[in-house]
Amino acid sequence: MEQTTLKPIPLLDLQAQYKQIQSEIETAVIDTLRSGHYVLGPQVKNFEQSAGEFLGAKHAIGCANGSDALYIALLALDIKPGDEVITTPFTYVATAEAITQIGAVPVFADIDINTFNIKASDIEAKIGPKTRAIIVVHLYGQACEMTEIMELADRHGLKVIEDTAQSFGTKYLDKFAGTIGDIGTYSFYPTKNLSCAGDGGMLTTNSDALNERLRRIRAHGSSRRYYHDELGVNSRLDEVQAAILKIKLKHISSWNQARAQIASRYDIALSGREFQGCTIITPSLINNSTHIYHQYTIRLESNKLSLEDIESKRNLLRERLLAQGISSEIYYPLPLHMQKIYTDLGYADSAMPNSLLASKSILCLPVYPELSNSDQDRVIEALIKN
Ligand SMILES: *Cc1c(COP(=O)(O)O)cnc(C)c1O
């Protein structure tokens, strides 16, 4: 009976964010609609400039979405059919899909179970004569160990793409995630920390030569209208999305801080708690990176239970939360090396033990800047009272 009176707590509440900036956004959207410029116009240029300045990247290039950004990055780095690109199997499918679409082969390297990010030592073990590049993914809002990764990439002559779709504003040492390797890619899909009202994406680079190529490739390989110097794609950012992004960019630091504050409350309340014979492990931080908590991800750990039993406890915990109106999510339930589309790559399930373990034991909790203290308390109570 009590349940029916409880307000649902979603994983993410986009309307709450919209309400804060509604009039500014609506004015900007109407102005843009009236301007007569709809794609790759002054708003896009303006946003590219601001985003580049914010991130300390020499160039920022808008495009249609984060998946395209990865594909365009691989084209610009001259990755060819048959080349191998090392990446993580514990990510959204788009990361590896871009490699496959180029005709190259994704080679998976396992994650660190504490950070859920690809490990430098696992990358190094996968380097072979056909390896050309690495795509790291700064998962959930924390950067990968970039010092080690850049060092080994330099040593082996490999290009580095940073999939920063989940980490806009994360800092690694004195740089922003996405500006350390050759190219950074970003997504502004509505659920990302910095998001638009539809699809949007971006690339960053500090190289003038790559900037030119990225801009050309996003517009059908053309830098002069109707003259096509190389094969490209149609991947334009539109003016309305750019106008919205420009406004939201002003808030991203405080939004990211608000998420981190919620995370620290969760950390204190949840760390080391038990759920049916499992220990709740809160997110681990590495020394050199900040964490912007695109997701706040806990993990259930037990050295007594089997993987299947841990998975069923995790699923039970998720159901218990839902019974109290609290949404949670499993990002991601099946690592890429076990996906049907990648059976031909021939990986055994056990080839990526940490990715497999993560997929069966993690749970992402509600975290967004507008999540009230009392709702945070409800999430905490629901987790520790079970
Ligand atoms: C969202 C996401 C993408 C894809 O971005 P889209 O804008 O949806 O195409 C790629 N990689 C990661 C890690 C993502 O989270």
Short mmCIF file of C-alpha atoms and ligand atoms in Angstrom, two decimals:
data_model
loop_
_atom_site.label_atom_id
_atom_site.label_comp_id
_atom_site.label_asym_id
_atom_site.label_seq_id
_atom_site.Cartn_x
_atom_site.Cartn_y
_atom_site.Cartn_z
CA MET A 1 0.00 0.00 0.00
CA GLU A 2 2.80 2.35 0.90
CA GLN A 3 4.37 1.87 -2.52
CA THR A 4 1.59 3.65 -4.37
CA THR A 5 2.26 6.88 -2.47
CA LEU A 6 5.96 6.90 -3.39
CA LYS A 7 7.00 9.21 -6.17
CA PRO A 8 9.06 7.31 -8.74
CA ILE A 9 12.77 8.14 -8.83
CA PRO A 10 14.00 7.83 -12.41
CA LEU A 11 17.58 7.05 -13.39
CA LEU A 12 17.74 10.49 -15.01
CA ASP A 13 15.22 13.35 -15.07
CA LEU A 14 15.63 15.45 -18.20
CA GLN A 15 12.60 17.64 -17.50
CA ALA A 16 14.11 18.79 -14.20
CA GLN A 17 17.16 20.11 -16.05
CA TYR A 18 15.04 21.69 -18.77
CA LYS A 19 12.90 23.63 -16.29
CA GLN A 20 15.97 25.45 -14.94
CA ILE A 21 17.02 26.86 -18.28
CA GLN A 22 13.72 26.76 -20.15
CA SER A 23 13.34 30.44 -21.07
CA GLU A 24 16.95 30.83 -22.21
CA ILE A 25 16.74 27.69 -24.34
CA GLU A 26 13.38 28.56 -25.86
CA THR A 27 14.56 32.05 -26.80
CA ALA A 28 17.71 30.65 -28.41
CA VAL A 29 15.76 28.01 -30.33
CA ILE A 30 13.24 30.52 -31.69
CA ASP A 31 16.01 32.94 -32.64
CA THR A 32 17.74 30.14 -34.50
CA LEU A 33 14.56 29.07 -36.28
CA ARG A 34 14.06 32.67 -37.39
CA SER A 35 17.67 33.08 -38.52
CA GLY A 36 17.37 31.01 -41.67
CA HIS A 37 20.63 29.14 -40.88
CA TYR A 38 19.94 25.50 -40.05
CA VAL A 39 23.09 23.39 -40.41
CA LEU A 40 26.78 24.12 -39.85
CA GLY A 41 26.14 27.87 -39.53
CA PRO A 42 27.10 30.55 -37.00
CA GLN A 43 25.66 28.68 -34.00
CA VAL A 44 27.76 25.61 -34.76
CA LYS A 45 30.87 27.74 -35.23
CA ASN A 46 30.17 29.55 -31.99
CA PHE A 47 29.64 26.32 -30.05
CA GLU A 48 32.75 24.73 -31.56
CA GLN A 49 34.77 27.72 -30.43
CA SER A 50 33.35 27.71 -26.90
CA ALA A 51 33.63 23.95 -26.45
CA GLY A 52 37.23 24.00 -27.73
CA GLU A 53 38.11 26.80 -25.32
CA PHE A 54 36.39 25.05 -22.42
CA LEU A 55 38.27 21.81 -23.05
CA GLY A 56 41.57 23.43 -23.96
CA ALA A 57 41.48 21.71 -27.36
CA LYS A 58 42.91 23.60 -30.32
CA HIS A 59 40.04 22.44 -32.55
CA ALA A 60 36.49 21.27 -31.88
CA ILE A 61 34.40 19.96 -34.77
CA GLY A 62 30.67 19.41 -34.44
CA CYS A 63 29.06 16.37 -36.07
CA ALA A 64 25.77 14.49 -36.05
CA ASN A 65 26.32 12.08 -33.13
CA GLY A 66 28.93 10.26 -31.08
CA SER A 67 28.89 7.14 -33.26
CA ASP A 68 29.68 9.18 -36.37
CA ALA A 69 32.44 10.96 -34.45
CA LEU A 70 34.17 7.60 -33.90
CA TYR A 71 33.79 6.60 -37.56
CA ILE A 72 35.06 9.98 -38.79
CA ALA A 73 38.02 9.78 -36.39
CA LEU A 74 39.02 6.36 -37.74
CA LEU A 75 38.77 7.62 -41.34
CA ALA A 76 40.88 10.67 -40.52
CA LEU A 77 43.55 8.47 -38.94
CA ASP A 78 43.65 6.35 -42.13
CA ILE A 79 42.54 3.14 -40.46
CA LYS A 80 42.03 0.66 -43.30
CA PRO A 81 40.26 -2.68 -43.80
CA GLY A 82 42.27 -5.43 -42.12
CA ASP A 83 43.93 -3.12 -39.60
CA GLU A 84 43.46 -3.93 -35.94
CA VAL A 85 42.17 -1.45 -33.39
CA ILE A 86 42.34 -2.30 -29.70
CA THR A 87 39.39 -1.33 -27.53
CA THR A 88 37.36 -2.33 -24.50
CA PRO A 89 34.53 -4.86 -24.63
CA PHE A 90 32.82 -3.12 -21.72
CA THR A 91 31.29 -0.13 -23.49
CA TYR A 92 28.34 0.87 -25.61
CA VAL A 93 28.37 -1.00 -28.90
CA ALA A 94 29.08 2.15 -30.94
CA THR A 95 32.75 2.11 -29.94
CA ALA A 96 33.53 -1.23 -31.60
CA GLU A 97 30.88 -0.88 -34.30
CA ALA A 98 32.77 2.07 -35.82
CA ILE A 99 35.89 -0.11 -36.12
CA THR A 100 33.92 -2.87 -37.84
CA GLN A 101 32.19 -0.42 -40.18
CA ILE A 102 35.60 0.77 -41.41
CA GLY A 103 36.42 -2.87 -42.18
CA ALA A 104 39.04 -3.00 -39.46
CA VAL A 105 39.05 -5.60 -36.69
CA PRO A 106 38.24 -4.72 -33.08
CA VAL A 107 40.67 -6.45 -30.74
CA PHE A 108 39.37 -6.47 -27.19
CA ALA A 109 41.51 -5.83 -24.12
CA ASP A 110 39.99 -6.39 -20.70
CA ILE A 111 39.07 -3.80 -18.09
CA ASP A 112 40.20 -3.12 -14.55
CA ILE A 113 37.37 -4.43 -12.36
CA ASN A 114 37.77 -1.49 -9.96
CA THR A 115 37.41 1.35 -12.50
CA PHE A 116 35.64 -0.53 -15.33
CA ASN A 117 38.10 1.13 -17.75
CA ILE A 118 40.46 -0.60 -20.20
CA LYS A 119 43.84 -1.45 -18.65
CA ALA A 120 47.11 -0.30 -20.18
CA SER A 121 48.77 -3.66 -19.47
CA ASP A 122 45.95 -5.53 -21.23
CA ILE A 123 46.26 -3.21 -24.23
CA GLU A 124 49.97 -3.86 -24.48
CA ALA A 125 49.43 -7.63 -24.41
CA LYS A 126 47.13 -7.34 -27.46
CA ILE A 127 49.46 -5.34 -29.72
CA GLY A 128 50.47 -7.22 -32.87
CA PRO A 129 51.87 -6.42 -36.33
CA LYS A 130 48.45 -5.24 -37.61
CA THR A 131 47.62 -2.98 -34.67
CA ARG A 132 47.22 0.64 -35.79
CA ALA A 133 45.20 2.38 -33.10
CA ILE A 134 43.60 2.23 -29.68
CA ILE A 135 40.13 3.51 -28.80
CA VAL A 136 39.93 4.09 -25.07
CA VAL A 137 36.54 4.76 -23.47
CA HIS A 138 36.38 6.98 -20.39
CA LEU A 139 33.50 4.99 -18.97
CA TYR A 140 30.92 6.38 -16.52
CA GLY A 141 32.80 9.70 -16.18
CA GLN A 142 36.30 8.69 -15.09
CA ALA A 143 39.34 8.81 -17.38
CA CYS A 144 41.46 5.78 -18.29
CA GLU A 145 45.11 5.63 -17.13
CA MET A 146 46.19 7.94 -19.97
CA THR A 147 49.82 8.45 -18.93
CA GLU A 148 50.50 4.72 -19.30
CA ILE A 149 48.36 4.41 -22.43
CA MET A 150 49.99 7.35 -24.24
CA GLU A 151 53.42 6.05 -23.29
CA LEU A 152 52.78 2.62 -24.78
CA ALA A 153 51.04 4.09 -27.84
CA ASP A 154 54.10 6.27 -28.52
CA ARG A 155 56.42 3.33 -28.05
CA HIS A 156 54.47 1.20 -30.55
CA GLY A 157 53.58 4.02 -32.98
CA LEU A 158 49.83 3.71 -32.42
CA LYS A 159 47.12 6.38 -32.78
CA VAL A 160 44.84 7.04 -29.82
CA ILE A 161 41.15 7.95 -30.00
CA GLU A 162 39.42 8.86 -26.75
CA ASP A 163 35.71 8.01 -26.68
CA THR A 164 34.62 10.77 -24.31
CA ALA A 165 30.86 10.32 -24.79
CA GLN A 166 30.44 9.79 -21.04
CA SER A 167 33.09 12.17 -19.75
CA PHE A 168 32.61 15.74 -20.95
CA GLY A 169 34.45 17.82 -18.34
CA THR A 170 36.48 15.03 -16.72
CA LYS A 171 40.05 16.11 -15.96
CA TYR A 172 43.09 13.90 -16.19
CA LEU A 173 46.08 15.59 -14.52
CA ASP A 174 46.01 19.10 -16.04
CA LYS A 175 44.09 18.21 -19.20
CA PHE A 176 40.50 17.41 -20.06
CA ALA A 177 39.61 13.88 -21.11
CA GLY A 178 39.38 13.79 -24.89
CA THR A 179 42.29 16.18 -25.45
CA ILE A 180 45.17 13.84 -24.59
CA GLY A 181 45.25 11.41 -27.53
CA ASP A 182 45.12 12.21 -31.25
CA ILE A 183 41.34 12.71 -31.40
CA GLY A 184 38.57 12.94 -28.78
CA THR A 185 34.99 11.99 -29.64
CA TYR A 186 31.86 13.18 -27.81
CA SER A 187 28.13 12.50 -27.86
CA PHE A 188 25.39 14.94 -26.93
CA TYR A 189 22.62 12.36 -26.95
CA PRO A 190 19.95 13.42 -24.41
CA THR A 191 21.13 11.10 -21.63
CA LYS A 192 24.75 12.31 -21.67
CA ASN A 193 26.02 14.84 -19.11
CA LEU A 194 26.18 17.54 -21.78
CA SER A 195 23.24 16.91 -24.05
CA CYS A 196 21.08 18.46 -26.72
CA ALA A 197 17.42 17.97 -27.70
CA GLY A 198 18.08 15.20 -30.18
CA ASP A 199 21.30 13.85 -31.64
CA GLY A 200 24.60 15.69 -31.65
CA GLY A 201 28.30 14.91 -31.47
CA MET A 202 31.76 16.44 -31.61
CA LEU A 203 35.43 15.72 -32.22
CA THR A 204 38.44 17.47 -30.74
CA THR A 205 42.07 17.52 -31.82
CA ASN A 206 45.18 19.61 -31.27
CA SER A 207 46.48 18.85 -34.76
CA ASP A 208 45.84 21.36 -37.57
CA ALA A 209 46.18 18.63 -40.19
CA LEU A 210 43.64 16.38 -38.47
CA ASN A 211 41.29 19.32 -37.95
CA GLU A 212 41.24 19.90 -41.69
CA ARG A 213 40.60 16.27 -42.44
CA LEU A 214 37.90 15.88 -39.80
CA ARG A 215 36.05 18.92 -41.15
CA ARG A 216 36.35 17.63 -44.69
CA ILE A 217 35.21 14.10 -43.86
CA ARG A 218 32.12 15.26 -41.96
CA ALA A 219 31.00 17.11 -45.12
CA HIS A 220 31.33 14.48 -47.86
CA GLY A 221 35.10 14.82 -48.08
CA SER A 222 34.77 18.31 -49.45
CA SER A 223 36.45 21.52 -48.37
CA ARG A 224 35.29 23.39 -51.47
CA ARG A 225 31.67 22.92 -52.46
CA TYR A 226 31.14 20.21 -55.10
CA TYR A 227 34.83 19.24 -55.14
CA HIS A 228 35.46 15.99 -53.29
CA ASP A 229 39.03 15.16 -52.37
CA GLU A 230 38.37 12.08 -50.30
CA LEU A 231 35.56 9.79 -49.26
CA GLY A 232 33.54 11.32 -46.45
CA VAL A 233 30.12 11.14 -44.83
CA ASN A 234 27.17 13.40 -44.12
CA SER A 235 27.48 14.16 -40.44
CA ARG A 236 26.44 17.72 -39.71
CA LEU A 237 25.54 19.27 -36.38
CA ASP A 238 22.47 21.45 -36.77
CA GLU A 239 22.07 25.02 -35.61
CA VAL A 240 19.27 24.41 -33.12
CA GLN A 241 21.28 21.75 -31.29
CA ALA A 242 24.40 23.93 -31.29
CA ALA A 243 22.43 26.86 -29.81
CA ILE A 244 21.13 24.61 -27.02
CA LEU A 245 24.58 23.15 -26.37
CA LYS A 246 26.14 26.61 -26.11
CA ILE A 247 23.74 27.46 -23.29
CA LYS A 248 24.20 24.17 -21.47
CA LEU A 249 27.99 24.40 -21.72
CA LYS A 250 27.87 27.29 -19.21
CA HIS A 251 26.34 24.93 -16.64
CA ILE A 252 28.34 21.79 -17.24
CA SER A 253 30.93 22.36 -14.50
CA SER A 254 28.34 23.00 -11.80
CA TRP A 255 26.21 20.09 -13.01
CA ASN A 256 29.22 17.78 -12.92
CA GLN A 257 30.05 19.02 -9.40
CA ALA A 258 26.50 18.37 -8.24
CA ARG A 259 26.75 14.80 -9.51
CA ALA A 260 30.05 14.32 -7.65
CA GLN A 261 28.44 15.59 -4.46
CA ILE A 262 25.65 13.03 -4.72
CA ALA A 263 28.28 10.38 -5.42
CA SER A 264 30.18 11.24 -2.26
CA ARG A 265 26.97 10.92 -0.19
CA TYR A 266 26.33 7.52 -1.81
CA ASP A 267 29.96 6.51 -1.17
CA ILE A 268 29.76 7.25 2.54
CA ALA A 269 26.40 5.58 3.02
CA LEU A 270 26.90 2.50 0.85
CA SER A 271 30.55 1.55 0.97
CA GLY A 272 31.07 -1.91 2.46
CA ARG A 273 27.35 -2.54 3.13
CA GLU A 274 26.08 -6.06 2.68
CA PHE A 275 23.32 -7.38 0.47
CA GLN A 276 22.48 -11.06 0.95
CA GLY A 277 26.04 -12.27 1.38
CA CYS A 278 27.52 -9.80 -1.12
CA THR A 279 29.47 -6.66 -0.32
CA ILE A 280 28.46 -3.43 -2.03
CA ILE A 281 31.55 -1.95 -3.71
CA THR A 282 31.29 1.78 -4.47
CA PRO A 283 33.18 3.36 -7.42
CA SER A 284 36.99 3.40 -7.12
CA LEU A 285 38.87 6.51 -8.08
CA ILE A 286 42.31 6.64 -9.68
CA ASN A 287 44.74 9.34 -8.57
CA ASN A 288 45.10 11.25 -11.83
CA SER A 289 41.45 11.58 -12.90
CA THR A 290 38.40 13.39 -11.64
CA HIS A 291 35.05 11.60 -11.89
CA ILE A 292 31.97 13.38 -13.22
CA TYR A 293 29.63 10.45 -12.54
CA HIS A 294 27.85 10.14 -15.84
CA GLN A 295 26.85 6.96 -14.03
CA TYR A 296 27.20 6.05 -10.38
CA THR A 297 27.89 2.33 -10.58
CA ILE A 298 28.04 -0.07 -7.65
CA ARG A 299 29.19 -3.66 -7.82
CA LEU A 300 28.23 -6.67 -5.73
CA GLU A 301 31.22 -8.72 -4.65
CA SER A 302 31.47 -12.12 -3.03
CA ASN A 303 34.26 -14.66 -3.04
CA LYS A 304 31.85 -17.38 -1.91
CA LEU A 305 29.10 -17.07 -4.50
CA SER A 306 29.29 -18.19 -8.12
CA LEU A 307 29.04 -15.66 -10.94
CA GLU A 308 25.48 -16.81 -11.62
CA ASP A 309 24.52 -16.35 -7.97
CA ILE A 310 26.05 -12.86 -7.85
CA GLU A 311 24.08 -12.01 -10.98
CA SER A 312 20.83 -13.18 -9.44
CA LYS A 313 21.51 -11.18 -6.26
CA ARG A 314 22.19 -8.12 -8.39
CA ASN A 315 18.94 -8.66 -10.30
CA LEU A 316 17.08 -9.13 -7.04
CA LEU A 317 18.52 -5.87 -5.70
CA ARG A 318 17.34 -4.12 -8.83
CA GLU A 319 13.82 -5.52 -8.36
CA ARG A 320 13.78 -4.46 -4.72
CA LEU A 321 14.67 -0.92 -5.73
CA LEU A 322 11.99 -0.90 -8.39
CA ALA A 323 9.40 -2.10 -5.87
CA GLN A 324 10.13 1.17 -4.06
CA GLY A 325 9.79 3.21 -7.21
CA ILE A 326 13.54 3.54 -7.80
CA SER A 327 14.91 2.95 -11.29
CA SER A 328 18.36 1.54 -11.88
CA GLU A 329 20.12 0.23 -14.98
CA ILE A 330 22.75 -2.27 -16.07
CA TYR A 331 25.28 -0.60 -18.35
CA TYR A 332 26.13 -3.07 -19.88
CA PRO A 333 24.57 -6.51 -19.45
CA LEU A 334 26.55 -8.29 -22.20
CA PRO A 335 30.19 -7.39 -23.01
CA LEU A 336 30.92 -6.89 -26.69
CA HIS A 337 33.11 -9.99 -27.05
CA MET A 338 29.98 -12.05 -26.24
CA GLN A 339 27.59 -10.20 -28.56
CA LYS A 340 26.08 -12.06 -31.49
CA ILE A 341 27.57 -9.56 -33.95
CA TYR A 342 31.04 -10.50 -32.73
CA THR A 343 30.81 -14.30 -32.52
CA ASP A 344 33.03 -14.52 -35.61
CA LEU A 345 35.87 -12.92 -33.67
CA GLY A 346 36.00 -16.17 -31.72
CA TYR A 347 36.37 -14.98 -28.13
CA ALA A 348 35.48 -17.36 -25.33
CA ASP A 349 33.19 -15.76 -22.71
CA SER A 350 36.01 -16.22 -20.21
CA ALA A 351 38.54 -14.40 -22.42
CA MET A 352 37.58 -11.09 -20.77
CA PRO A 353 36.97 -12.16 -17.16
CA ASN A 354 36.69 -8.68 -15.65
CA SER A 355 34.25 -7.45 -18.31
CA LEU A 356 32.17 -10.58 -17.78
CA LEU A 357 32.24 -10.12 -14.00
CA ALA A 358 31.28 -6.45 -14.31
CA SER A 359 28.35 -7.22 -16.61
CA LYS A 360 26.91 -9.62 -14.04
CA SER A 361 27.60 -7.67 -10.86
CA ILE A 362 27.13 -3.95 -11.52
CA LEU A 363 24.15 -1.67 -11.02
CA CYS A 364 23.90 2.00 -12.02
CA LEU A 365 21.93 4.17 -9.57
CA PRO A 366 20.01 7.40 -10.12
CA VAL A 367 22.46 10.32 -10.33
CA TYR A 368 21.66 13.71 -11.80
CA PRO A 369 22.20 17.26 -10.54
CA GLU A 370 18.54 17.83 -9.66
CA LEU A 371 18.19 14.64 -7.58
CA SER A 372 17.01 15.96 -4.20
CA ASN A 373 18.59 15.05 -0.88
CA SER A 374 15.45 13.28 0.19
CA ASP A 375 15.40 11.21 -3.00
CA GLN A 376 19.08 10.37 -2.49
CA ASP A 377 18.16 9.23 1.01
CA ARG A 378 15.42 7.02 -0.38
CA VAL A 379 17.90 5.37 -2.76
CA ILE A 380 20.35 4.82 0.12
CA GLU A 381 17.68 3.47 2.47
CA ALA A 382 16.36 1.11 -0.17
CA LEU A 383 19.84 -0.29 -0.70
CA ILE A 384 20.89 -0.74 2.90
CA LYS A 385 17.57 -1.87 4.37
CA ASN A 386 17.25 -4.87 2.08
C1 LIG B 1 26.55 7.23 -26.23
C2 LIG B 1 27.84 6.63 -26.56
C3 LIG B 1 28.31 6.55 -27.88
C4 LIG B 1 27.44 6.89 -29.07
O1 LIG B 1 26.98 8.18 -29.15
P1 LIG B 1 25.67 8.49 -30.03
O2 LIG B 1 25.59 9.99 -29.98
O3 LIG B 1 24.52 7.82 -29.36
O4 LIG B 1 25.91 7.99 -31.39
C5 LIG B 1 29.57 6.06 -28.11
N1 LIG B 1 30.34 5.63 -27.10
C6 LIG B 1 29.93 5.67 -25.82
C7 LIG B 1 30.85 5.20 -24.74
C8 LIG B 1 28.66 6.16 -25.50
O5 LIG B 1 28.27 6.18 -24.22
#
